[in-house]
Coordinates of C-alpha atoms and ligand atoms in Angstrom, one line a residue:
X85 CA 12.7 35.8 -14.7
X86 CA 14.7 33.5 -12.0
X87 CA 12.9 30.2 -12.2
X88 CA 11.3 29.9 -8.3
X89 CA 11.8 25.9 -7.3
X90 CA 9.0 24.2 -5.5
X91 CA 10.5 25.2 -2.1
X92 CA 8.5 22.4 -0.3
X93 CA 10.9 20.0 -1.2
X94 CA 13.4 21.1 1.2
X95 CA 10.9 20.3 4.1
X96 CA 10.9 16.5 3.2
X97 CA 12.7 14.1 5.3
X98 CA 16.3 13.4 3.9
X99 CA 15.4 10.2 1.9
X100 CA 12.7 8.2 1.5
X101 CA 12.9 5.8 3.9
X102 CA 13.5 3.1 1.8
X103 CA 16.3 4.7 -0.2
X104 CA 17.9 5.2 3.2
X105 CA 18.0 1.4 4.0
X106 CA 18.9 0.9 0.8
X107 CA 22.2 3.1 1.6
X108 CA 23.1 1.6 5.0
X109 CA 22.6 -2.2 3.5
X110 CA 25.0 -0.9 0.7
X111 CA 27.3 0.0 2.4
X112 CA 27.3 -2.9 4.8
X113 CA 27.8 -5.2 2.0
X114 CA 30.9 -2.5 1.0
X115 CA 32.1 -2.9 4.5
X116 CA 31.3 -7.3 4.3
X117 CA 31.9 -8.4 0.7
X118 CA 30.2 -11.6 0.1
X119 CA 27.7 -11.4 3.3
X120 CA 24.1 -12.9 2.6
X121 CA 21.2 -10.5 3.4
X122 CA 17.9 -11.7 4.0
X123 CA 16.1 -9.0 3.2
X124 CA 12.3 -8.9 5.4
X125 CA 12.1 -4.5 4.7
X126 CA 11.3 -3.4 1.6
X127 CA 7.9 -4.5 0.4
X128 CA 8.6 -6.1 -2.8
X129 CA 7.7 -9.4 -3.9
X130 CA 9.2 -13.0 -4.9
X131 CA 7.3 -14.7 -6.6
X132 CA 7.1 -14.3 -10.5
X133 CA 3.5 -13.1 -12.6
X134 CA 1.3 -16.2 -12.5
X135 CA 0.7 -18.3 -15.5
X136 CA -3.1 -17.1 -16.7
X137 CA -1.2 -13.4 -16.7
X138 CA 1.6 -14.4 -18.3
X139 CA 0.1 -16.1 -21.5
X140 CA -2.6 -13.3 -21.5
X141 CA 0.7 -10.7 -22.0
X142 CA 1.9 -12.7 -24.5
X143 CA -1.0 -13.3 -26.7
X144 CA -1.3 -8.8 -26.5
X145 CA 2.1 -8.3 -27.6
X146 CA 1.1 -10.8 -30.8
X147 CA -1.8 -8.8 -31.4
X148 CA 0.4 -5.3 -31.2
X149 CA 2.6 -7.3 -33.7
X150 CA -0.4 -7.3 -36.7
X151 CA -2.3 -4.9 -38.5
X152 CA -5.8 -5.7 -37.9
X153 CA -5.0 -6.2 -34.0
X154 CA -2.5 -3.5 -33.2
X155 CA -3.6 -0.9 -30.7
X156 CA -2.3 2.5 -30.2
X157 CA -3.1 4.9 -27.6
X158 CA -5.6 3.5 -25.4
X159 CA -8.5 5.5 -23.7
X160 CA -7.2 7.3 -20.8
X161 CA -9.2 6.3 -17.6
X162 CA -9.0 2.6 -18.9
X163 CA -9.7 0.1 -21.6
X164 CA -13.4 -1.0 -21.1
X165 CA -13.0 -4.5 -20.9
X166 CA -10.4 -4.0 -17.9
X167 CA -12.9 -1.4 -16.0
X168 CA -15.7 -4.0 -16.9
X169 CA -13.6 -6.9 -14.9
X170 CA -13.0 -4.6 -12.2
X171 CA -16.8 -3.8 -11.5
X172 CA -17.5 -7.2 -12.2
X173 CA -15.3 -8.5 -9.6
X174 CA -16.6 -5.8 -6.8
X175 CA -19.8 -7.0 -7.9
X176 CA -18.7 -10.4 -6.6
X177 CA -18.6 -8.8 -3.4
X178 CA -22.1 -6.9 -3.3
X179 CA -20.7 -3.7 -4.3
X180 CA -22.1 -2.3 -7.2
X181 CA -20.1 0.0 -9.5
X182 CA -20.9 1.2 -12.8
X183 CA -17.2 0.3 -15.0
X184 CA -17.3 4.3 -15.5
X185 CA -16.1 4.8 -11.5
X186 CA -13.0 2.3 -12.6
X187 CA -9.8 4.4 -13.3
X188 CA -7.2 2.0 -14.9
X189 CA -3.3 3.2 -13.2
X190 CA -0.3 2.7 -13.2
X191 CA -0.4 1.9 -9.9
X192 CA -1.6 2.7 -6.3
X193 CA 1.8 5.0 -5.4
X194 CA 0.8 7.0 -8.8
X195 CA -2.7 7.6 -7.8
X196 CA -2.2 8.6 -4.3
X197 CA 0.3 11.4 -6.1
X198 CA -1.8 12.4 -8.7
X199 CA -5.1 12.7 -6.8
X200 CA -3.2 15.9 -4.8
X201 CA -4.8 17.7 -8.0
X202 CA -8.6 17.3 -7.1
X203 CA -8.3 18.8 -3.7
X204 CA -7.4 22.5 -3.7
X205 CA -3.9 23.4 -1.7
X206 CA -5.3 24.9 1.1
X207 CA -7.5 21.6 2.2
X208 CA -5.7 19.8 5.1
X209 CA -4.9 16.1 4.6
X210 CA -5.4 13.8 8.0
X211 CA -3.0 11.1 8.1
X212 CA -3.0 8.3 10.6
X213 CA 0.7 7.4 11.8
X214 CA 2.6 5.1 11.9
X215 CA 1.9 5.6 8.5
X216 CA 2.6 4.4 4.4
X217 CA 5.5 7.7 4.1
X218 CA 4.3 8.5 0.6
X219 CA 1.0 10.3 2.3
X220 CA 2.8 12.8 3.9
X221 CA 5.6 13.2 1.2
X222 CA 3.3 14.0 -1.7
X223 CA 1.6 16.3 1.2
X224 CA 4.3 18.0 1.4
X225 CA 5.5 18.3 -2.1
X226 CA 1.9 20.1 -2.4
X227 CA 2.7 22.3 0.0
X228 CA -0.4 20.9 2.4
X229 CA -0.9 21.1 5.7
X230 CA -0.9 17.5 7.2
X231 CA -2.7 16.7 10.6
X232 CA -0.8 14.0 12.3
X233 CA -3.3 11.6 14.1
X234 CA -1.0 9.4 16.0
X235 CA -2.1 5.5 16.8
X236 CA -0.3 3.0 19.0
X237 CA -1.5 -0.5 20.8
X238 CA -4.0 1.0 23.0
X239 CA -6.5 1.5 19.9
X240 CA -5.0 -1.6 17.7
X241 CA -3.3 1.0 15.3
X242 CA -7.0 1.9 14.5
X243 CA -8.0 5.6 15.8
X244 CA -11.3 6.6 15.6
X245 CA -12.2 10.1 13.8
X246 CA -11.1 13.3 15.7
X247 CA -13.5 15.6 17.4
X248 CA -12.7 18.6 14.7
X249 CA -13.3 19.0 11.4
X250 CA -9.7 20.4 10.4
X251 CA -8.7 18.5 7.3
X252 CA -10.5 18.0 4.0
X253 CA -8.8 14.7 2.6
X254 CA -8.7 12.0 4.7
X255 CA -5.5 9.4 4.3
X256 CA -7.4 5.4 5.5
X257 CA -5.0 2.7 4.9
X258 CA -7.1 -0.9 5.7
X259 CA -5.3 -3.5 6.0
X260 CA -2.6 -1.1 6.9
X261 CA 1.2 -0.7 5.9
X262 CA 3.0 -0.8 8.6
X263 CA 0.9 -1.8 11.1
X264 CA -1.1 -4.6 9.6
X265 CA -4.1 -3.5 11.4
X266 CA -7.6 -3.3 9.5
X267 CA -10.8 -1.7 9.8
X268 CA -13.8 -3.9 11.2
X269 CA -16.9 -2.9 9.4
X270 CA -17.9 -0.5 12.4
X271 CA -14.8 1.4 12.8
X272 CA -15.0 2.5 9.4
X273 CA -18.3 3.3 9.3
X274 CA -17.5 5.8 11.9
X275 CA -15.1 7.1 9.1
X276 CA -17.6 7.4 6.7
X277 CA -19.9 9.1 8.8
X278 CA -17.6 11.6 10.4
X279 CA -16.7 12.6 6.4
X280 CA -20.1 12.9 5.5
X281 CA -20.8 15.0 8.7
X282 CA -17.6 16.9 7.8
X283 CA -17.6 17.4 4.0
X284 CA -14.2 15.7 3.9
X285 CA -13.4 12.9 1.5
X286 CA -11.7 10.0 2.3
X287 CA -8.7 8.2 0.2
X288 CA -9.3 4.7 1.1
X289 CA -5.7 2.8 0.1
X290 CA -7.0 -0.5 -0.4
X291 CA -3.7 -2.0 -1.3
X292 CA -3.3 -5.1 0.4
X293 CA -7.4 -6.0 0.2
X294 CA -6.5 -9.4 -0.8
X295 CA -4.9 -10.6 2.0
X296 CA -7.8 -10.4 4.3
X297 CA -8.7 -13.5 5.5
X298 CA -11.5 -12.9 8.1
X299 CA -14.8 -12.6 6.6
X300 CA -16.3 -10.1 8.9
X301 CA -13.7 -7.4 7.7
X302 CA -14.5 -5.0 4.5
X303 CA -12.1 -5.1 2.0
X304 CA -13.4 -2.1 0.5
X305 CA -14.7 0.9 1.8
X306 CA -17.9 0.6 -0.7
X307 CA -19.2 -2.1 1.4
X308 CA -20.3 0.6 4.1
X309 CA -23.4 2.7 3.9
X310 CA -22.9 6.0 2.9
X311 CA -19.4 5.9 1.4
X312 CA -19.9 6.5 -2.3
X313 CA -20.6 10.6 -1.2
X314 CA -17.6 10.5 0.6
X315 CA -14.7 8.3 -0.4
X316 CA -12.7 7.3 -3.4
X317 CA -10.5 4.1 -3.1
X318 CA -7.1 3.6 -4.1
X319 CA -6.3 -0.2 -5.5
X320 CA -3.3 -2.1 -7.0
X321 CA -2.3 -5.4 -8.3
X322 CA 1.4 -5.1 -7.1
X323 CA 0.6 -7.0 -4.1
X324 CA -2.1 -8.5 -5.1
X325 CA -0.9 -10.3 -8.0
X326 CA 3.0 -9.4 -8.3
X327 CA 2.5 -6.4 -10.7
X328 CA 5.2 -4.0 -8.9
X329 CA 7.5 -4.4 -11.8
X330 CA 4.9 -4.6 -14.2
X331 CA 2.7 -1.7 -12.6
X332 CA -0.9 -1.6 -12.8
X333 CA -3.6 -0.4 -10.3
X334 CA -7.1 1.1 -10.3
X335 CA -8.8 3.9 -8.5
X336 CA -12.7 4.3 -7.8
X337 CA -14.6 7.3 -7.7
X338 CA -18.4 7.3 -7.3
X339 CA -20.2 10.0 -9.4
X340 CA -22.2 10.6 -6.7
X341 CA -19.1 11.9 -5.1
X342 CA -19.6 15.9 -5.2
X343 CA -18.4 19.2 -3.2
X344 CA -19.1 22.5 -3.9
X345 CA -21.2 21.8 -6.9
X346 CA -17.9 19.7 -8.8
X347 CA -18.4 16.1 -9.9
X348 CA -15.2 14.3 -8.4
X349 CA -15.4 11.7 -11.1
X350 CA -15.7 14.4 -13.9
X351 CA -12.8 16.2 -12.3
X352 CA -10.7 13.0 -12.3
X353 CA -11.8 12.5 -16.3
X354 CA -10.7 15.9 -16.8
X355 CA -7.2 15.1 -15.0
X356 CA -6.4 11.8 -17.1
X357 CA -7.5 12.9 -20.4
X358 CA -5.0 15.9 -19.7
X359 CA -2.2 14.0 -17.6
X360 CA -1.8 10.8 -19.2
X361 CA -2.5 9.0 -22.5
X362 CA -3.4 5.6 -20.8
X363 CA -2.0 2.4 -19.5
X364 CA -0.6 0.2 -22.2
X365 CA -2.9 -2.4 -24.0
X366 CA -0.7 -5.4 -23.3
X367 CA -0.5 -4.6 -19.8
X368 CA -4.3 -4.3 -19.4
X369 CA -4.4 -7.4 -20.8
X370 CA -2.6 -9.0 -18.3
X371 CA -4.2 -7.0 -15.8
X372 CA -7.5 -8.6 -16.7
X373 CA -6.3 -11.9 -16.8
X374 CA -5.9 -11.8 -13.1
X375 CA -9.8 -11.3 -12.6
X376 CA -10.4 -14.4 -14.6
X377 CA -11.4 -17.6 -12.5
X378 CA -8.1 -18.9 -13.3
X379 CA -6.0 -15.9 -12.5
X380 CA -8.3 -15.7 -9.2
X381 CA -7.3 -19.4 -8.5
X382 CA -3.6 -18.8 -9.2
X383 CA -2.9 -15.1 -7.2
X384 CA -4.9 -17.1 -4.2
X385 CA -1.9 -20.0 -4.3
X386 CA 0.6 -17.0 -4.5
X387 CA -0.6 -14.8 -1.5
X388 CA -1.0 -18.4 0.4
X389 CA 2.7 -18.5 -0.3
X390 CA 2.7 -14.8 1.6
X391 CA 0.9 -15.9 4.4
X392 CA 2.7 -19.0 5.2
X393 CA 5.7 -16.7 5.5
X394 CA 3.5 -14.7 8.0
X395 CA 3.4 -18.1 10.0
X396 CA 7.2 -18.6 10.0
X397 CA 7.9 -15.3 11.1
X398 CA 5.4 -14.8 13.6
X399 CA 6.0 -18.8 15.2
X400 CA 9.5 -16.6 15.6
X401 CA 8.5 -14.1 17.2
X402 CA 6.5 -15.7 20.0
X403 CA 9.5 -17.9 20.2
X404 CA 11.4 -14.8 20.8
X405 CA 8.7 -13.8 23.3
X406 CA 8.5 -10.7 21.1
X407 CA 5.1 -8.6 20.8
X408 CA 3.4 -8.2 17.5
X409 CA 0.6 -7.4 15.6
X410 CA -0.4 -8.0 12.1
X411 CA 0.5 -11.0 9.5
X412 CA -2.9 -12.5 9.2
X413 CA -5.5 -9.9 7.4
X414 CA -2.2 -8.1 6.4
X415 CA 1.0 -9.0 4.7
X416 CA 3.5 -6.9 7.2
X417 CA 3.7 -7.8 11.0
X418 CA 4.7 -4.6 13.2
X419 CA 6.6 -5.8 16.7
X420 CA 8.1 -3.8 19.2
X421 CA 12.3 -3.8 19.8
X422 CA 12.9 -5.5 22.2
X423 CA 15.3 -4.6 25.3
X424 CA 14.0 -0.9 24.8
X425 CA 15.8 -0.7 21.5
X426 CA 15.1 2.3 19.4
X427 CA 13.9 1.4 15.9
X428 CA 16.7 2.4 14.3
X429 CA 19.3 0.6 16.6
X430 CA 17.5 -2.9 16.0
X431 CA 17.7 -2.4 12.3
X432 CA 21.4 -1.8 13.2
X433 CA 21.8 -4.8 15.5
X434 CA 19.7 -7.3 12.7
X435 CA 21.7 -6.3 9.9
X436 CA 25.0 -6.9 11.5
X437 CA 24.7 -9.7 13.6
X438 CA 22.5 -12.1 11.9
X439 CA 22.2 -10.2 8.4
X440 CA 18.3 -9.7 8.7
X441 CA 16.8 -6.5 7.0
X442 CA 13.3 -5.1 8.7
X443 CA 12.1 -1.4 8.4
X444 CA 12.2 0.7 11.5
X445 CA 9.0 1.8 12.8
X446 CA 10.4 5.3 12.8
X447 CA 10.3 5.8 9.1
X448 CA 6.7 5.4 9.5
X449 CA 6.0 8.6 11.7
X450 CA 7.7 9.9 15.1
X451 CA 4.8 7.3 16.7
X452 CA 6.2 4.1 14.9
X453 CA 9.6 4.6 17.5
X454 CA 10.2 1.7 19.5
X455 CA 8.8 -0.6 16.3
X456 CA 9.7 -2.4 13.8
X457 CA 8.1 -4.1 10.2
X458 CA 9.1 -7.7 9.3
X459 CA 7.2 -7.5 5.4
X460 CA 6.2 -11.5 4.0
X461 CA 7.1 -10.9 0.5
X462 CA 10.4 -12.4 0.4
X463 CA 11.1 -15.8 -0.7
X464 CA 10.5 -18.4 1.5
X465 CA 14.0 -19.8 2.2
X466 CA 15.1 -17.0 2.9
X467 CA 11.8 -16.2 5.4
X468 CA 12.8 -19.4 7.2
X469 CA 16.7 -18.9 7.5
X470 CA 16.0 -15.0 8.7
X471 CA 13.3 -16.6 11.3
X472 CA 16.0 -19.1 12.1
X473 CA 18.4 -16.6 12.7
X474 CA 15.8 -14.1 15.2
X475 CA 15.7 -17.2 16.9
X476 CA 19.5 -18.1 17.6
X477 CA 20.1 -14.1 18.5
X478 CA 16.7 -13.3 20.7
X479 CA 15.1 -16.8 21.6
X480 CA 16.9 -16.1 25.4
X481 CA 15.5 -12.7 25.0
X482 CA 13.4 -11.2 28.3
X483 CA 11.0 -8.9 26.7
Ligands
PLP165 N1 -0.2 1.9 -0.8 C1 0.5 1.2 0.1 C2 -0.1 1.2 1.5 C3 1.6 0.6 -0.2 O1 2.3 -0.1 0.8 C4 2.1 0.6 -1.5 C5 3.4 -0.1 -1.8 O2 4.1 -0.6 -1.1 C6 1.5 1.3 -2.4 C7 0.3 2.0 -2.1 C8 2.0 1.5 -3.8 O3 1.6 0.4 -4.6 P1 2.0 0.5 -6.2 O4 3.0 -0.5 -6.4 O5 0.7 0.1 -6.8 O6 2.4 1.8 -6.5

């Protein structure tokens, strides 16, 4: 018989978006050999693994190296004493989890992927543009409906629930990529409820927790009444504590999480014991390393390194007279062109005349046109000269 293809990939967008900026910087650089790019899009980080995760990967790939301390395959949802540190570190926060609801991954883009398999094809998936594009990609890979719920400045980037019930999975991202904007307590209870009401189940991407700085803002969705029946939270340490190369996240699912008579959690035991064989040892080492008190101490230094970038780039922007939100709870800032510039002509204009690389707010859903996303991950020098640079070309700007 003909082998049928998964038609649903035709319907995706032509390239990720990052792979498309990847292309146009290319082959600007073809075009300009030798320019300098500071590069303010993709949301990768500088700085190197801290020190307390370093020596914790080393001393695992000594024990792999001898007989009585070699491991092999590792248990699939996670190595205990990394789903102990995670519970003991939401604990920290008054969120009690038994290490059991701890999925060890291989990261937060792997989960949100994965997780398509615990909701059955014909349940819709709610996502709130501008919006992360890997939600409605792997959406549409599946074949699922999406509901588009669009968001702008007039509600902060921060809609509340829609009056209907349509879609069963519900896409939160708090603090959010692109938008930087994050939950306060009682906007997401109104989530919570409204899935509880509904019967849907929330994916809370919890991504970029760490870099919430104001106190009165939940950095996870377990800190709200009522959210272990309705909500499964998506985590990583890429951001948190430079793991993108190194990959490692973690996933939560409350047993008391249950439709129609199925046990999320035991569904999602099910999936990993069949999917995947586990997360290497030496990597779960270092992953634990970072919930020591020393790894705490040294990812704080790193993201203060983040947010300082935040500073020079925002300074910029009100320089520039230039709105913006985001870059304090949240490591992207999201700003509007300015002169009426569509998304994609400022990326245009940045890239050729001062050799700055943002994302355009297009990528991000059709409501992200007219914006734009500055990330903080890149090296600081290079922050400073591309802030130095929006200056010189927009300072006399009349936004
Ligand atoms: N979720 C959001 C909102 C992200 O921005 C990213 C990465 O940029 C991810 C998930 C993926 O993270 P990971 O590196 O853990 O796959």
């Amino acid at each position: 018989m003909m082998m049928q293809p998964n038609v649903h990939y035709a319907e995706l967008k032509d390239s990720y978006l990052f792979a498309g900026i990847a292309k146009k910087t290319q082959k600007y650089l073809e075009e300009h050999p030798g320019q300098r790019l500071y590069r303010m899009g993709i949301g990768d980080v500088s700085q190197p693994l801290c020190p307390a995760v370093i020596a914790a990967l080393h001393a695992a790939v000594e024990e792999q190296a001898a007989p009585g301390s070699f491991h092999g395959y590792m248990p699939e949802c996670g190595a205990p004493f990394l789903r102990e540190a995670i519970a003991a570190h939401y604990a920290e926060r008054g969120v009690d989890l038994s290490p059991d609801e701890v999925f060890v991954s291989s990261g937060a883009s792997d989960e949100l992927g994965d997780l398509q398999d615990i909701f059955a094809r014909e349940t819709a998936a709610l996502v709130i543009e501008p919006a992360y594009p890997a939600y409605v990609d792997a959406c549409v890979i599946a074949g699922r409906e999406i509901v588009h719920l669009a968001s702008g400045p007039e509600n902060g980037f921060l809609p509340a629930p829609p009056q209907d019930a349509r879609a069963g999975m519900l896409y939160l991202c708090s603090p959010n990529n692109p938008t930087g904007a994050v939950f306060s307590r009682a906007q997401l209870q109104e989530w919570v409820d409204y899935a509880n009401d509904t019967g849907a189940v929330i994916l809370f991407d919890a991504a970029y927790e760490a870099y919430i700085e104001d106190d009165l803002l939940p950095h996870s969705i377990f800190e709200l009444e009522g959210a272990r029946t309705c909500a499964i939270e998506i985590s990583s340490l890429s951001k948190t504590a430079g793991f993108t190369g190194t990959r490692l996240g973690y996933t939560v699912i409350p047993k008391e999480l249950e439709r129609k008579g199925l046990n999320v959690n035991s569904l999602w035991v099910r999936n990993r014991t069949t999917k995947t064989n586990g997360v290497s040892y030496v990597l779960q080492r270092g992953g634990a390393a970072v919930f020591t008190p020393e790894g705490q101490a040294q990812i704080r230094a790193q993201i203060a390194v983040y947010k300082q970038n935040a500073k020079v780039l925002t300074d910029a922007l009100r320089r520039c007279e230039i709105w913006y939100t985001g870059g304090s709870n949240a490591p992207y800032i999201w700003l509007k062109c300015p002169d009426g510039s569509d998304s994609w002509g400022f990326f245009e204009r940045l890239l050729r005349e001062i050799q700055v690389v943002g994302t355009p707010g297009e990528g991000f859903g059709s409501c992200g046109e007219g914006f734009f996303r500055f990330s903080t991950f890149a090296d600081p020098q290079d922050t400073a000269e591309a802030a130095r640079r929006l200056i010189a070309l927009l300072g006399n700007s009349t936004n």
